[in-house]
Amino acid sequence: MGGPLPLGYDVVERKLVVNEKEAALVRRIFNDFVNVGSTTSMAKTYAAEGLLSKVGKPLTKQTMYKLLHNRMYLGEINHRGQSYPGEHQALITQAQWDAVHALIETDARQRKWVARGEVEPLLSGLLFTDDGEKLMPTYTNKKGKRYAYYTPVLHRRMGAWASRHGSLPAEPIEALVIEQIVMALQAPHIVQRVVDRMHVIRPDLDEPQVVLPMRNLAAMWPTLYPAEQRRLAQLLIERVVLGDAGLEIVWRDLGWQDLAMDLLPGTVGAELQELEAEAE
């Protein structure tokens, strides 16, 4: 189809064939981006290692950004803005592509909220319908007042016709999720699971050292800043599913372990709890 030859491929008899040495670098770039999350840091590392682009130039952040958006690596060909199955071999899996682009989308969204001087909504990236469609935060302004909603991605990108779901007001959904988080921080079965896991990691801890900070956090939740509430929600929750039967929260097991570690005596989380208690 013409155009610059992408890193990872050579041309043989007008067909793309895999250049194994370059292909290994392409896969590394995709994997490193998921782990490092910064093309700036990656560019410095690759420069120190002497790694170069297809045309023998340093791998800049701009070069890698274009590479991470090139669907050729999925085995596709792009023509006039549309992608079609190609005859060449893919260098990465769909899962690798999805992981990279989920991170890119998250970074872009966070930059947008920071630029506005606002905190990203509590459930941004966590809310789904029961048939798997993601709901994204949106706003409308009516008579000078701002109203927050969670709207299906297809609805937002293509129009109301593209989704069978409509926009939902954010406030009652977020309030219900917060209520469930606070209850979970005190729920015996969840607390016991956290205690059991912490005993494996830190056998020196006794049960009150794990349980009491979690209970204190539940009591203090209304006083937390929105940014801290959001951080904790993102830490503890894998996803929130909305269906006809109501709302279901899928918890992140490792998130509860990380929370318990954050609240141990002598940590920043424990110090913040002490300061909040003193302020009351």
Coordinates of N, CA and C in Angstrom, one line a residue, residues 1-3 5 9-17 72 77 86-88:
M1 N 0.8 -1.2 0.0 CA 0.0 0.0 0.0 C 0.9 1.3 0.0
G2 N 2.2 1.1 0.1 CA 3.1 2.3 0.1 C 3.2 2.8 1.5
G3 N 3.9 4.0 1.6 CA 4.0 4.6 2.9 C 5.3 4.1 3.6
L5 N 7.8 2.1 5.9 CA 7.8 0.7 6.4 C 7.8 0.8 8.0
Y9 N 8.8 -5.0 10.6 CA 8.6 -5.7 9.3 C 9.6 -5.3 8.2
D10 N 9.8 -6.2 7.3 CA 10.5 -6.0 6.1 C 9.5 -6.3 4.9
V11 N 9.9 -5.9 3.7 CA 9.1 -6.2 2.5 C 9.8 -7.2 1.7
V12 N 9.1 -8.3 1.4 CA 9.6 -9.3 0.5 C 8.6 -9.6 -0.5
E13 N 8.9 -9.4 -1.8 CA 7.9 -9.6 -2.9 C 6.6 -8.9 -2.6
R14 N 6.7 -7.6 -2.3 CA 5.6 -6.7 -2.0 C 4.7 -7.1 -0.9
K15 N 5.2 -7.9 0.0 CA 4.5 -8.4 1.2 C 5.3 -8.1 2.5
L16 N 4.6 -7.8 3.5 CA 5.2 -7.6 4.8 C 5.6 -8.9 5.5
V17 N 6.8 -9.0 5.9 CA 7.3 -10.2 6.6 C 7.9 -9.7 7.9
M72 N -1.3 -1.8 12.3 CA -0.6 -2.9 11.6 C -0.1 -4.0 12.5
I77 N -4.5 -3.5 8.1 CA -4.0 -2.5 7.2 C -5.0 -1.3 7.2
G86 N -5.3 -7.7 7.3 CA -4.2 -7.7 6.4 C -3.7 -9.1 6.2
E87 N -2.7 -9.3 5.3 CA -2.2 -10.6 5.0 C -0.9 -10.9 5.8
H88 N -0.4 -9.9 6.5 CA 0.8 -10.0 7.3 C 0.5 -10.5 8.7

